[in-house]
């Protein structure tokens, strides 16, 4: 209550004094534009005297700012400045700030500042305290990574940061102290911090040229030209060039005389950080996740704990309709990995934490085989999926080396976004992907390569056998190196094969087309098609 009475008494005193003589300071609006190295800003700043006497000014300040990154901010403040006989103007102010970031999150903060201004020197300091809600989820920054056979999730967030800044300014003696033109240099720094976030701290340098009472414009007008540079580790270096124009909005009688230099300084713009400092990134607590997106468990097999020789058994034990996430490099030797019905074998998986937030883990897993008579990976049950893996077979003997084989009669399989390679060095065939008789499936987003060396007799990237129905889209195919170039085949199709109308967007390197189809074709971006 005492504080309220004191404020009322001060306002009453200032109001009575203000009625005794014409006001020294009037309302004005400043319009500012800043061109920056990383963003551009525009600002409107309204300065309103609330009460005044010969040496003291109580004022209100309303600011609105936008930038070209879709961020917006408003500041509402009240300040008090007083002129001392010793030639200093002392000031204090407080603001309520509200910002909408480029991520469309809303943050609020309180700003408190102090200043001491003279003809030759400036001292300023500000404290920034976020209020209300300080953290928002930012799911585009969610991450998931593998640790052994455990998937670790960490949520993305955007957070407001509290901190402070300060600066010292010096009037360069280019113009006389009484001159309406002045050039000042400033040096300072800032520091903003929040738990588990990189600290935003660094130096800030400014230069400002001010021209008071602009010739040809209105009395009380002012033009400011400035340059600013700052640097901190999270945001890097930023620079701005600015222009600020003051337009007086005189309400009531004009001042009886021109303002002195220190009287002009009573209406200097408040200098503070341009917006609420916020950072977005992967700042959430770590969590162990056990569910894939949409629900359902998954199994992790890591080559550090599951050898290539044991991979087939581990995948079989996972069971029908299971999801198996592989990590590492699996050397399966001459063995075959046989997949169960409805099973997903993948190196890429979108997982879900307890609150339903998701992230994708990419392991870069690979399966390498030297099987020279059968298959590296066998899809032996309907509805299976292989995705996000590198699968290769490399052999120099036997009869045929196949990287991926879809068994006869197996339907509804998906082979997505893999690198699949077959290499054969003997007088036998190398086949990267083979669909058996009476099969169906989708082949999309893969890089498929078949390579032969020496006397290799048949090199085929994709083989579609009798009565298979396939969608083949957005893949890259290449086949090369057979003893006879006529045996380098990117697509080999048997009787009664159907390629759906969606079989488009593929690219091809070396290799020919061979066979026929009952319907459709595999179309390539260079205008060719197979068969």
Short mmCIF file of C-alpha atoms in Angstrom, two decimals:
data_model
loop_
_atom_site.label_atom_id
_atom_site.label_comp_id
_atom_site.label_asym_id
_atom_site.label_seq_id
_atom_site.Cartn_x
_atom_site.Cartn_y
_atom_site.Cartn_z
CA UNK A 1 0.00 0.00 0.00
CA UNK A 2 2.87 2.37 0.78
CA UNK A 3 4.30 1.79 -2.69
CA UNK A 4 0.94 2.54 -4.30
CA UNK A 5 0.62 5.77 -2.26
CA UNK A 6 4.14 6.78 -3.28
CA UNK A 7 3.41 6.23 -6.97
CA UNK A 8 0.15 8.18 -6.75
CA UNK A 9 1.96 11.00 -4.97
CA UNK A 10 4.67 11.06 -7.65
CA UNK A 11 2.13 11.13 -10.46
CA UNK A 12 0.21 13.90 -8.69
CA UNK A 13 3.37 15.96 -8.22
CA UNK A 14 4.42 15.47 -11.82
CA UNK A 15 0.93 16.27 -13.07
CA UNK A 16 0.72 19.50 -11.07
CA UNK A 17 4.16 20.56 -12.24
CA UNK A 18 3.31 19.74 -15.81
CA UNK A 19 0.38 22.14 -15.72
CA UNK A 20 2.61 25.03 -14.65
CA UNK A 21 4.56 25.21 -17.92
CA UNK A 22 4.36 23.82 -21.47
CA UNK A 23 5.53 20.19 -21.63
CA UNK A 24 9.12 19.58 -22.68
CA UNK A 25 8.49 16.15 -24.10
CA UNK A 26 5.74 15.03 -26.43
CA UNK A 27 4.38 11.84 -27.91
CA UNK A 28 6.14 10.36 -30.92
CA UNK A 29 6.31 7.20 -32.98
CA UNK A 30 9.55 5.67 -34.23
CA UNK A 31 9.54 3.47 -37.33
CA UNK A 32 12.55 1.21 -37.77
CA UNK A 33 13.74 -1.25 -40.39
CA UNK A 34 16.65 -3.64 -39.94
CA UNK A 35 18.31 -5.58 -42.73
CA UNK A 36 20.13 -8.55 -41.27
CA UNK A 37 22.51 -11.28 -42.32
CA UNK A 38 20.04 -13.95 -41.15
CA UNK A 39 16.70 -12.14 -40.91
CA UNK A 40 15.11 -8.76 -41.54
CA UNK A 41 13.00 -6.89 -38.98
CA UNK A 42 10.49 -4.08 -38.87
CA UNK A 43 9.38 -2.21 -35.76
CA UNK A 44 6.93 0.49 -34.69
CA UNK A 45 7.63 2.15 -31.34
CA UNK A 46 5.19 4.57 -29.68
CA UNK A 47 6.55 6.76 -26.85
CA UNK A 48 3.92 8.50 -24.69
CA UNK A 49 4.74 10.92 -21.82
CA UNK A 50 2.41 10.12 -18.93
CA UNK A 51 3.57 12.83 -16.55
CA UNK A 52 6.50 15.23 -16.45
CA UNK A 53 8.12 18.25 -14.84
CA UNK A 54 11.28 20.16 -15.63
CA UNK A 55 13.58 17.25 -14.77
CA UNK A 56 11.50 14.09 -14.53
CA UNK A 57 9.56 12.14 -17.14
CA UNK A 58 7.23 9.21 -16.61
CA UNK A 59 6.43 7.55 -19.93
CA UNK A 60 4.70 4.60 -21.52
CA UNK A 61 6.18 2.66 -24.43
CA UNK A 62 4.43 0.30 -26.84
CA UNK A 63 6.39 -1.65 -29.44
CA UNK A 64 5.42 -4.07 -32.18
CA UNK A 65 7.98 -6.04 -34.19
CA UNK A 66 7.86 -8.53 -37.05
CA UNK A 67 10.54 -10.36 -39.00
CA UNK A 68 10.69 -12.29 -42.25
CA UNK A 69 10.78 -15.64 -40.39
CA UNK A 70 7.10 -15.27 -39.34
CA UNK A 71 8.05 -14.25 -35.80
CA UNK A 72 6.10 -11.45 -34.11
CA UNK A 73 6.53 -9.68 -30.79
CA UNK A 74 4.89 -6.95 -28.75
CA UNK A 75 6.32 -5.04 -25.77
CA UNK A 76 4.40 -2.85 -23.35
CA UNK A 77 6.47 -0.88 -20.86
CA UNK A 78 6.54 1.98 -18.38
CA UNK A 79 9.69 3.95 -17.59
CA UNK A 80 10.94 6.81 -15.45
CA UNK A 81 13.82 9.12 -16.35
CA UNK A 82 15.34 11.90 -14.25
CA UNK A 83 17.89 14.59 -15.14
CA UNK A 84 20.59 15.16 -12.52
CA UNK A 85 22.42 18.46 -12.03
CA UNK A 86 25.66 16.56 -12.55
CA UNK A 87 24.83 16.03 -16.23
CA UNK A 88 23.48 12.50 -16.11
CA UNK A 89 20.04 11.15 -16.96
CA UNK A 90 19.11 8.16 -14.84
CA UNK A 91 16.36 5.81 -15.95
CA UNK A 92 14.52 2.64 -14.95
CA UNK A 93 11.82 0.74 -16.83
CA UNK A 94 9.82 -2.44 -16.89
CA UNK A 95 8.14 -4.27 -19.78
CA UNK A 96 5.78 -7.11 -20.42
CA UNK A 97 6.78 -8.92 -23.61
CA UNK A 98 4.81 -11.37 -25.73
CA UNK A 99 6.29 -13.24 -28.70
CA UNK A 100 5.00 -15.65 -31.31
CA UNK A 101 7.95 -17.58 -32.69
CA UNK A 102 8.35 -18.85 -36.22
CA UNK A 103 7.12 -22.20 -34.87
CA UNK A 104 3.87 -20.46 -33.80
CA UNK A 105 4.51 -20.92 -30.08
CA UNK A 106 3.72 -18.07 -27.68
CA UNK A 107 6.13 -16.98 -24.95
CA UNK A 108 5.90 -14.18 -22.38
CA UNK A 109 8.56 -12.49 -20.27
CA UNK A 110 9.18 -9.56 -17.96
CA UNK A 111 12.01 -7.15 -18.78
CA UNK A 112 13.56 -4.81 -16.21
CA UNK A 113 16.24 -2.31 -17.17
CA UNK A 114 18.44 0.46 -15.80
CA UNK A 115 20.33 3.16 -17.67
CA UNK A 116 22.62 6.12 -17.07
CA UNK A 117 23.11 8.55 -19.97
CA UNK A 118 25.37 11.59 -20.26
CA UNK A 119 26.64 13.70 -23.12
CA UNK A 120 29.61 11.39 -23.64
CA UNK A 121 28.79 8.05 -22.02
CA UNK A 122 25.97 5.52 -21.90
CA UNK A 123 25.52 2.63 -19.47
CA UNK A 124 22.64 0.16 -19.86
CA UNK A 125 21.69 -3.18 -18.36
CA UNK A 126 18.60 -5.36 -18.81
CA UNK A 127 17.29 -8.50 -17.14
CA UNK A 128 14.87 -10.86 -18.94
CA UNK A 129 12.66 -13.30 -17.01
CA UNK A 130 10.35 -15.69 -18.94
CA UNK A 131 6.96 -16.15 -17.34
CA UNK A 132 3.98 -18.53 -17.57
CA UNK A 133 4.69 -21.29 -20.14
CA UNK A 134 8.38 -21.67 -20.98
CA UNK A 135 8.40 -24.96 -22.93
CA UNK A 136 6.52 -26.27 -25.99
CA UNK A 137 6.86 -29.59 -27.76
CA UNK A 138 8.61 -29.42 -31.14
CA UNK A 139 8.14 -32.83 -32.68
CA UNK A 140 10.22 -32.10 -35.76
CA UNK A 141 13.25 -32.27 -33.44
CA UNK A 142 12.37 -35.64 -31.89
CA UNK A 143 15.17 -38.19 -32.15
CA UNK A 144 15.55 -41.92 -31.64
CA UNK A 145 18.79 -43.84 -31.57
CA UNK A 146 19.94 -47.32 -30.76
CA UNK A 147 21.99 -48.22 -27.70
CA UNK A 148 22.76 -51.93 -27.85
CA UNK A 149 19.33 -53.53 -28.20
CA UNK A 150 17.51 -50.56 -26.66
CA UNK A 151 15.97 -47.63 -28.52
CA UNK A 152 16.39 -44.27 -26.78
CA UNK A 153 13.87 -41.50 -27.52
CA UNK A 154 14.42 -37.81 -26.86
CA UNK A 155 11.73 -35.24 -27.49
CA UNK A 156 12.13 -31.98 -29.36
CA UNK A 157 11.25 -28.76 -27.57
CA UNK A 158 11.21 -25.00 -28.03
CA UNK A 159 12.12 -23.17 -24.84
CA UNK A 160 12.26 -19.54 -23.73
CA UNK A 161 15.50 -18.50 -22.05
CA UNK A 162 16.11 -16.01 -19.28
CA UNK A 163 19.18 -13.82 -19.13
CA UNK A 164 20.66 -10.35 -19.23
CA UNK A 165 22.56 -7.95 -21.43
CA UNK A 166 24.60 -4.80 -20.83
CA UNK A 167 26.51 -2.25 -22.86
CA UNK A 168 28.74 0.80 -22.57
CA UNK A 169 28.48 3.61 -25.13
CA UNK A 170 30.85 6.45 -26.02
CA UNK A 171 30.22 9.59 -28.02
CA UNK A 172 32.89 9.91 -30.68
CA UNK A 173 34.06 13.58 -30.72
CA UNK A 174 33.31 14.08 -34.39
CA UNK A 175 30.68 16.71 -33.64
CA UNK A 176 30.40 19.15 -30.78
CA UNK A 177 28.49 18.04 -27.65
CA UNK A 178 25.72 20.56 -28.38
CA UNK A 179 25.36 19.54 -32.03
CA UNK A 180 22.17 17.81 -33.19
CA UNK A 181 24.34 15.32 -35.01
CA UNK A 182 26.08 12.66 -32.94
CA UNK A 183 27.98 9.45 -33.58
CA UNK A 184 28.23 6.86 -30.80
CA UNK A 185 29.98 3.51 -30.44
CA UNK A 186 28.78 0.75 -28.12
CA UNK A 187 30.32 -2.45 -26.78
CA UNK A 188 28.54 -4.99 -24.65
CA UNK A 189 27.48 -8.56 -24.24
CA UNK A 190 24.60 -10.87 -23.39
CA UNK A 191 23.97 -14.19 -21.73
CA UNK A 192 20.82 -16.34 -21.82
CA UNK A 193 20.61 -19.76 -20.17
CA UNK A 194 18.14 -22.55 -19.48
CA UNK A 195 18.60 -26.05 -18.07
CA UNK A 196 19.90 -28.60 -20.62
CA UNK A 197 20.16 -25.97 -23.38
CA UNK A 198 23.32 -24.55 -24.97
CA UNK A 199 24.00 -21.18 -23.37
CA UNK A 200 23.47 -18.21 -25.68
CA UNK A 201 26.24 -15.79 -24.76
CA UNK A 202 28.55 -13.49 -26.66
CA UNK A 203 29.67 -9.98 -27.50
CA UNK A 204 27.58 -7.29 -29.16
CA UNK A 205 28.94 -4.19 -30.92
CA UNK A 206 26.91 -1.23 -32.19
CA UNK A 207 27.46 2.05 -33.97
CA UNK A 208 24.81 4.75 -34.31
CA UNK A 209 24.57 8.08 -36.08
CA UNK A 210 21.74 10.35 -34.90
CA UNK A 211 20.45 13.47 -36.63
CA UNK A 212 18.05 15.46 -34.44
CA UNK A 213 15.54 17.92 -35.94
CA UNK A 214 15.86 16.59 -39.47
CA UNK A 215 16.08 19.48 -41.98
CA UNK A 216 13.02 19.75 -44.18
CA UNK A 217 10.92 17.66 -41.79
CA UNK A 218 9.00 18.51 -38.65
CA UNK A 219 10.30 19.91 -35.38
CA UNK A 220 11.24 17.10 -33.06
CA UNK A 221 11.84 14.65 -35.89
CA UNK A 222 14.90 12.46 -35.71
CA UNK A 223 16.78 10.10 -38.02
CA UNK A 224 19.05 7.33 -36.74
CA UNK A 225 21.31 5.09 -38.82
CA UNK A 226 22.94 2.12 -37.18
CA UNK A 227 25.03 -1.01 -37.59
CA UNK A 228 25.15 -3.94 -35.18
CA UNK A 229 27.04 -7.22 -34.85
CA UNK A 230 26.81 -10.06 -32.35
CA UNK A 231 27.99 -13.63 -32.07
CA UNK A 232 27.16 -16.66 -29.95
CA UNK A 233 27.74 -20.37 -30.46
CA UNK A 234 24.13 -21.59 -30.91
CA UNK A 235 23.13 -18.89 -33.39
CA UNK A 236 26.47 -17.91 -34.93
CA UNK A 237 27.29 -14.41 -36.12
CA UNK A 238 24.51 -11.96 -36.94
CA UNK A 239 24.73 -8.47 -38.36
CA UNK A 240 22.19 -5.70 -38.95
CA UNK A 241 22.00 -2.37 -40.71
CA UNK A 242 19.18 -0.18 -39.44
CA UNK A 243 17.35 3.06 -40.14
CA UNK A 244 14.97 4.63 -37.60
CA UNK A 245 12.73 7.63 -38.26
CA UNK A 246 10.93 9.55 -35.53
CA UNK A 247 7.59 11.23 -36.23
CA UNK A 248 6.37 13.59 -33.48
CA UNK A 249 2.71 13.34 -32.54
CA UNK A 250 2.30 16.61 -30.66
CA UNK A 251 -0.77 16.67 -28.48
CA UNK A 252 -1.31 20.07 -26.88
CA UNK A 253 1.10 23.02 -27.04
CA UNK A 254 4.58 22.67 -28.46
CA UNK A 255 7.68 23.29 -26.30
CA UNK A 256 8.49 27.00 -25.85
CA UNK A 257 12.15 26.48 -26.79
CA UNK A 258 14.43 24.01 -28.47
CA UNK A 259 15.50 21.08 -26.28
CA UNK A 260 19.01 20.92 -24.86
CA UNK A 261 21.15 17.85 -25.66
CA UNK A 262 20.36 16.21 -22.30
CA UNK A 263 16.67 17.01 -22.69
CA UNK A 264 16.75 15.29 -26.08
CA UNK A 265 18.31 12.25 -24.44
CA UNK A 266 15.27 11.95 -22.18
CA UNK A 267 13.37 10.50 -25.16
CA UNK A 268 16.11 8.22 -26.49
CA UNK A 269 14.74 4.79 -27.49
CA UNK A 270 14.99 2.12 -24.83
CA UNK A 271 17.80 -0.23 -25.90
CA UNK A 272 17.13 -3.89 -25.13
CA UNK A 273 17.17 -7.27 -26.86
CA UNK A 274 14.90 -7.23 -29.88
CA UNK A 275 12.90 -10.32 -28.89
CA UNK A 276 12.36 -13.05 -26.35
CA UNK A 277 15.26 -15.47 -26.79
CA UNK A 278 14.06 -19.00 -27.53
CA UNK A 279 15.79 -22.11 -28.81
CA UNK A 280 14.34 -25.16 -30.51
CA UNK A 281 16.06 -28.54 -30.58
CA UNK A 282 16.34 -31.97 -29.01
CA UNK A 283 16.24 -30.92 -25.38
CA UNK A 284 13.79 -33.37 -23.78
CA UNK A 285 14.65 -36.09 -21.27
CA UNK A 286 15.81 -39.45 -22.62
CA UNK A 287 13.29 -42.32 -22.57
CA UNK A 288 13.51 -46.00 -23.43
CA UNK A 289 10.84 -46.86 -26.02
CA UNK A 290 9.46 -50.32 -26.70
CA UNK A 291 6.59 -49.58 -29.10
CA UNK A 292 6.53 -48.70 -32.77
CA UNK A 293 4.37 -45.87 -34.08
CA UNK A 294 0.72 -46.82 -33.95
CA UNK A 295 1.37 -49.40 -31.25
CA UNK A 296 2.85 -52.86 -31.19
CA UNK A 297 6.16 -54.19 -29.96
CA UNK A 298 9.36 -54.70 -31.90
CA UNK A 299 12.52 -56.74 -31.50
CA UNK A 300 16.04 -55.33 -31.80
CA UNK A 301 18.84 -57.56 -33.09
CA UNK A 302 22.33 -56.08 -32.88
CA UNK A 303 25.27 -57.71 -34.61
CA UNK A 304 27.33 -57.06 -31.48
CA UNK A 305 25.23 -59.61 -29.59
CA UNK A 306 23.61 -61.67 -32.38
CA UNK A 307 26.10 -63.12 -34.83
CA UNK A 308 25.33 -63.50 -38.50
CA UNK A 309 25.28 -67.27 -38.08
CA UNK A 310 22.51 -66.92 -35.48
CA UNK A 311 20.52 -64.24 -37.32
CA UNK A 312 18.21 -66.66 -39.11
CA UNK A 313 17.26 -68.37 -35.83
CA UNK A 314 16.65 -65.05 -34.05
CA UNK A 315 14.40 -63.79 -36.85
CA UNK A 316 12.46 -67.04 -36.90
CA UNK A 317 12.00 -66.87 -33.12
CA UNK A 318 10.49 -63.39 -33.41
CA UNK A 319 7.44 -65.04 -34.99
CA UNK A 320 4.73 -64.18 -37.49
CA UNK A 321 3.68 -60.55 -37.91
CA UNK A 322 6.62 -59.34 -35.83
CA UNK A 323 8.79 -56.29 -36.47
CA UNK A 324 12.54 -56.87 -36.28
CA UNK A 325 14.90 -53.88 -36.21
CA UNK A 326 18.44 -54.77 -37.23
CA UNK A 327 21.54 -52.88 -36.20
CA UNK A 328 25.09 -53.49 -37.34
CA UNK A 329 26.60 -55.72 -40.02
CA UNK A 330 25.50 -59.35 -40.18
CA UNK A 331 27.76 -61.80 -42.04
CA UNK A 332 25.54 -64.86 -42.65
CA UNK A 333 28.01 -66.91 -44.66
CA UNK A 334 26.28 -69.52 -46.83
CA UNK A 335 23.12 -69.44 -44.72
CA UNK A 336 19.68 -68.10 -45.66
CA UNK A 337 17.59 -65.71 -43.59
CA UNK A 338 14.00 -66.92 -43.96
CA UNK A 339 11.25 -64.48 -42.97
CA UNK A 340 7.95 -65.41 -41.34
CA UNK A 341 4.46 -64.46 -42.57
CA UNK A 342 3.65 -60.80 -42.07
CA UNK A 343 7.08 -60.12 -40.63
CA UNK A 344 8.91 -56.81 -41.09
CA UNK A 345 12.70 -56.84 -41.33
CA UNK A 346 14.06 -53.31 -41.24
CA UNK A 347 16.89 -50.91 -40.51
CA UNK A 348 14.49 -47.96 -40.23
CA UNK A 349 11.70 -47.79 -37.71
CA UNK A 350 9.39 -45.07 -36.42
CA UNK A 351 8.95 -45.54 -32.68
CA UNK A 352 6.55 -44.05 -30.17
CA UNK A 353 7.09 -42.99 -26.57
CA UNK A 354 4.62 -43.33 -23.72
CA UNK A 355 2.90 -40.02 -24.52
CA UNK A 356 2.49 -40.87 -28.21
CA UNK A 357 5.31 -38.75 -29.65
CA UNK A 358 7.24 -40.36 -32.50
CA UNK A 359 10.71 -40.38 -34.03
CA UNK A 360 12.50 -42.49 -36.61
CA UNK A 361 15.63 -44.50 -35.91
CA UNK A 362 17.93 -45.34 -38.84
CA UNK A 363 20.55 -47.99 -38.11
CA UNK A 364 22.17 -48.49 -41.52
CA UNK A 365 22.12 -52.25 -40.92
CA UNK A 366 23.37 -54.72 -43.50
CA UNK A 367 23.15 -58.44 -44.29
CA UNK A 368 26.00 -59.97 -46.31
CA UNK A 369 25.93 -63.51 -47.70
CA UNK A 370 28.14 -65.84 -49.73
CA UNK A 371 25.31 -68.26 -50.54
CA UNK A 372 25.99 -69.52 -54.06
CA UNK A 373 23.05 -71.87 -54.56
CA UNK A 374 20.04 -70.27 -52.86
CA UNK A 375 19.26 -66.88 -51.30
CA UNK A 376 20.59 -64.35 -48.83
CA UNK A 377 17.08 -63.36 -47.68
CA UNK A 378 13.96 -65.41 -48.39
CA UNK A 379 10.45 -63.98 -48.06
CA UNK A 380 8.65 -67.18 -47.22
CA UNK A 381 5.31 -65.85 -45.93
CA UNK A 382 2.69 -63.46 -47.25
CA UNK A 383 2.59 -59.81 -46.24
CA UNK A 384 6.27 -59.53 -45.35
CA UNK A 385 8.27 -56.30 -45.59
CA UNK A 386 11.97 -55.57 -46.05
CA UNK A 387 12.96 -51.92 -45.63
CA UNK A 388 15.93 -49.68 -44.95
CA UNK A 389 18.59 -52.39 -45.26
CA UNK A 390 21.69 -53.11 -47.31
CA UNK A 391 21.47 -56.72 -48.53
CA UNK A 392 24.24 -58.26 -50.61
CA UNK A 393 25.32 -61.64 -51.89
CA UNK A 394 28.80 -62.26 -53.27
CA UNK A 395 29.92 -65.63 -54.60
CA UNK A 396 32.26 -67.14 -57.13
CA UNK A 397 30.88 -70.66 -57.40
CA UNK A 398 27.75 -72.73 -57.25
CA UNK A 399 24.80 -72.22 -59.57
CA UNK A 400 23.09 -68.91 -58.75
CA UNK A 401 23.46 -66.15 -56.17
CA UNK A 402 20.25 -64.37 -55.22
CA UNK A 403 20.13 -61.51 -52.71
CA UNK A 404 16.36 -61.43 -52.12
CA UNK A 405 13.92 -64.13 -53.19
CA UNK A 406 10.12 -64.08 -52.84
CA UNK A 407 9.06 -67.73 -52.62
CA UNK A 408 6.47 -69.21 -54.98
CA UNK A 409 2.92 -68.36 -53.99
CA UNK A 410 3.88 -65.62 -51.51
CA UNK A 411 1.76 -62.48 -51.98
CA UNK A 412 1.45 -58.96 -50.64
CA UNK A 413 5.14 -58.38 -49.90
CA UNK A 414 6.86 -54.97 -49.81
CA UNK A 415 10.52 -54.28 -50.56
CA UNK A 416 11.14 -50.61 -49.76
CA UNK A 417 14.11 -48.25 -49.68
CA UNK A 418 16.89 -50.82 -49.61
CA UNK A 419 20.27 -51.25 -51.31
CA UNK A 420 20.25 -54.75 -52.81
CA UNK A 421 23.29 -56.15 -54.60
CA UNK A 422 24.21 -59.51 -56.18
CA UNK A 423 27.77 -60.16 -57.35
CA UNK A 424 28.91 -63.40 -59.01
CA UNK A 425 32.39 -64.25 -60.18
CA UNK A 426 31.93 -67.78 -61.50
CA UNK A 427 30.23 -69.27 -64.53
CA UNK A 428 26.82 -68.84 -62.86
CA UNK A 429 24.09 -66.23 -62.46
CA UNK A 430 23.82 -63.19 -60.17
CA UNK A 431 20.24 -62.12 -59.40
CA UNK A 432 19.53 -59.20 -57.05
CA UNK A 433 15.74 -59.56 -56.57
CA UNK A 434 13.62 -62.49 -57.72
CA UNK A 435 9.83 -62.84 -57.48
CA UNK A 436 8.82 -66.50 -57.81
CA UNK A 437 5.75 -67.97 -59.51
CA UNK A 438 2.32 -66.70 -58.51
CA UNK A 439 3.63 -63.89 -56.30
CA UNK A 440 2.66 -60.27 -55.80
CA UNK A 441 4.24 -57.27 -54.15
CA UNK A 442 5.59 -53.74 -54.26
CA UNK A 443 9.17 -52.77 -55.04
CA UNK A 444 9.73 -49.06 -54.30
CA UNK A 445 12.63 -46.73 -53.62
CA UNK A 446 15.39 -49.33 -53.86
CA UNK A 447 18.84 -49.26 -55.45
CA UNK A 448 19.21 -52.63 -57.17
CA UNK A 449 22.52 -53.71 -58.69
CA UNK A 450 23.66 -56.99 -60.24
CA UNK A 451 27.30 -57.41 -61.23
CA UNK A 452 29.20 -60.25 -62.84
CA UNK A 453 32.93 -60.76 -63.25
CA UNK A 454 34.95 -63.20 -65.31
CA UNK A 455 32.74 -65.89 -66.84
CA UNK A 456 29.48 -64.98 -65.08
CA UNK A 457 26.72 -66.15 -67.41
CA UNK A 458 23.65 -64.21 -66.30
CA UNK A 459 23.40 -60.90 -64.45
CA UNK A 460 19.85 -59.76 -63.56
CA UNK A 461 18.72 -56.88 -61.37
CA UNK A 462 15.03 -57.87 -61.22
CA UNK A 463 13.47 -61.18 -62.18
CA UNK A 464 9.67 -61.49 -62.29
CA UNK A 465 8.59 -65.05 -63.04
CA UNK A 466 5.31 -66.61 -64.16
CA UNK A 467 2.03 -64.96 -63.12
CA UNK A 468 3.57 -62.50 -60.69
CA UNK A 469 1.84 -59.12 -60.21
CA UNK A 470 4.14 -56.26 -59.24
CA UNK A 471 4.26 -52.52 -58.62
CA UNK A 472 7.78 -51.34 -59.43
CA UNK A 473 8.25 -47.62 -58.70
CA UNK A 474 11.05 -45.12 -58.07
CA UNK A 475 13.85 -47.66 -58.07
CA UNK A 476 17.33 -47.47 -59.57
CA UNK A 477 18.39 -50.55 -61.58
CA UNK A 478 21.72 -51.58 -63.06
CA UNK A 479 23.10 -54.85 -64.44
CA UNK A 480 26.57 -55.31 -65.90
CA UNK A 481 29.59 -57.56 -66.31
CA UNK A 482 28.30 -60.87 -67.69
CA UNK A 483 30.52 -62.82 -70.02
CA UNK A 484 28.12 -61.79 -72.77
CA UNK A 485 26.64 -58.30 -72.60
CA UNK A 486 23.32 -59.76 -73.77
CA UNK A 487 23.03 -61.35 -70.34
CA UNK A 488 23.15 -58.00 -68.49
CA UNK A 489 19.43 -57.60 -67.75
CA UNK A 490 17.81 -54.87 -65.60
CA UNK A 491 14.36 -56.51 -65.81
CA UNK A 492 13.61 -60.10 -66.80
CA UNK A 493 9.88 -60.90 -66.97
CA UNK A 494 8.32 -64.29 -67.56
CA UNK A 495 4.99 -65.32 -68.97
CA UNK A 496 1.77 -63.74 -67.66
CA UNK A 497 3.55 -61.14 -65.51
CA UNK A 498 1.55 -58.02 -64.69
CA UNK A 499 3.19 -54.68 -63.92
CA UNK A 500 0.66 -52.25 -62.47
CA UNK A 501 0.10 -48.75 -63.85
CA UNK A 502 2.00 -47.32 -60.86
CA UNK A 503 5.26 -48.88 -62.09
CA UNK A 504 6.85 -45.53 -62.96
CA UNK A 505 9.66 -43.20 -61.89
CA UNK A 506 12.45 -45.76 -62.15
CA UNK A 507 15.97 -45.06 -63.40
CA UNK A 508 18.33 -47.43 -65.19
CA UNK A 509 22.04 -47.73 -65.71
CA UNK A 510 23.56 -50.61 -67.66
CA UNK A 511 21.39 -53.51 -68.71
CA UNK A 512 18.81 -54.68 -71.20
CA UNK A 513 15.17 -55.70 -71.00
CA UNK A 514 14.21 -59.31 -71.52
CA UNK A 515 10.99 -61.36 -71.60
CA UNK A 516 7.34 -60.46 -72.00
CA UNK A 517 4.44 -59.46 -69.80
CA UNK A 518 0.74 -60.05 -69.85
CA UNK A 519 0.04 -56.45 -68.86
CA UNK A 520 1.91 -53.23 -68.23
CA UNK A 521 5.60 -52.42 -68.09
CA UNK A 522 8.31 -51.00 -65.85
CA UNK A 523 8.70 -47.38 -66.95
CA UNK A 524 11.92 -45.37 -66.64
CA UNK A 525 12.47 -41.64 -66.39
CA UNK A 526 14.52 -41.66 -69.61
CA UNK A 527 11.40 -42.64 -71.58
CA UNK A 528 12.19 -46.35 -71.97
CA UNK A 529 10.31 -49.28 -70.45
CA UNK A 530 10.71 -53.01 -69.81
CA UNK A 531 9.83 -55.41 -71.29
#
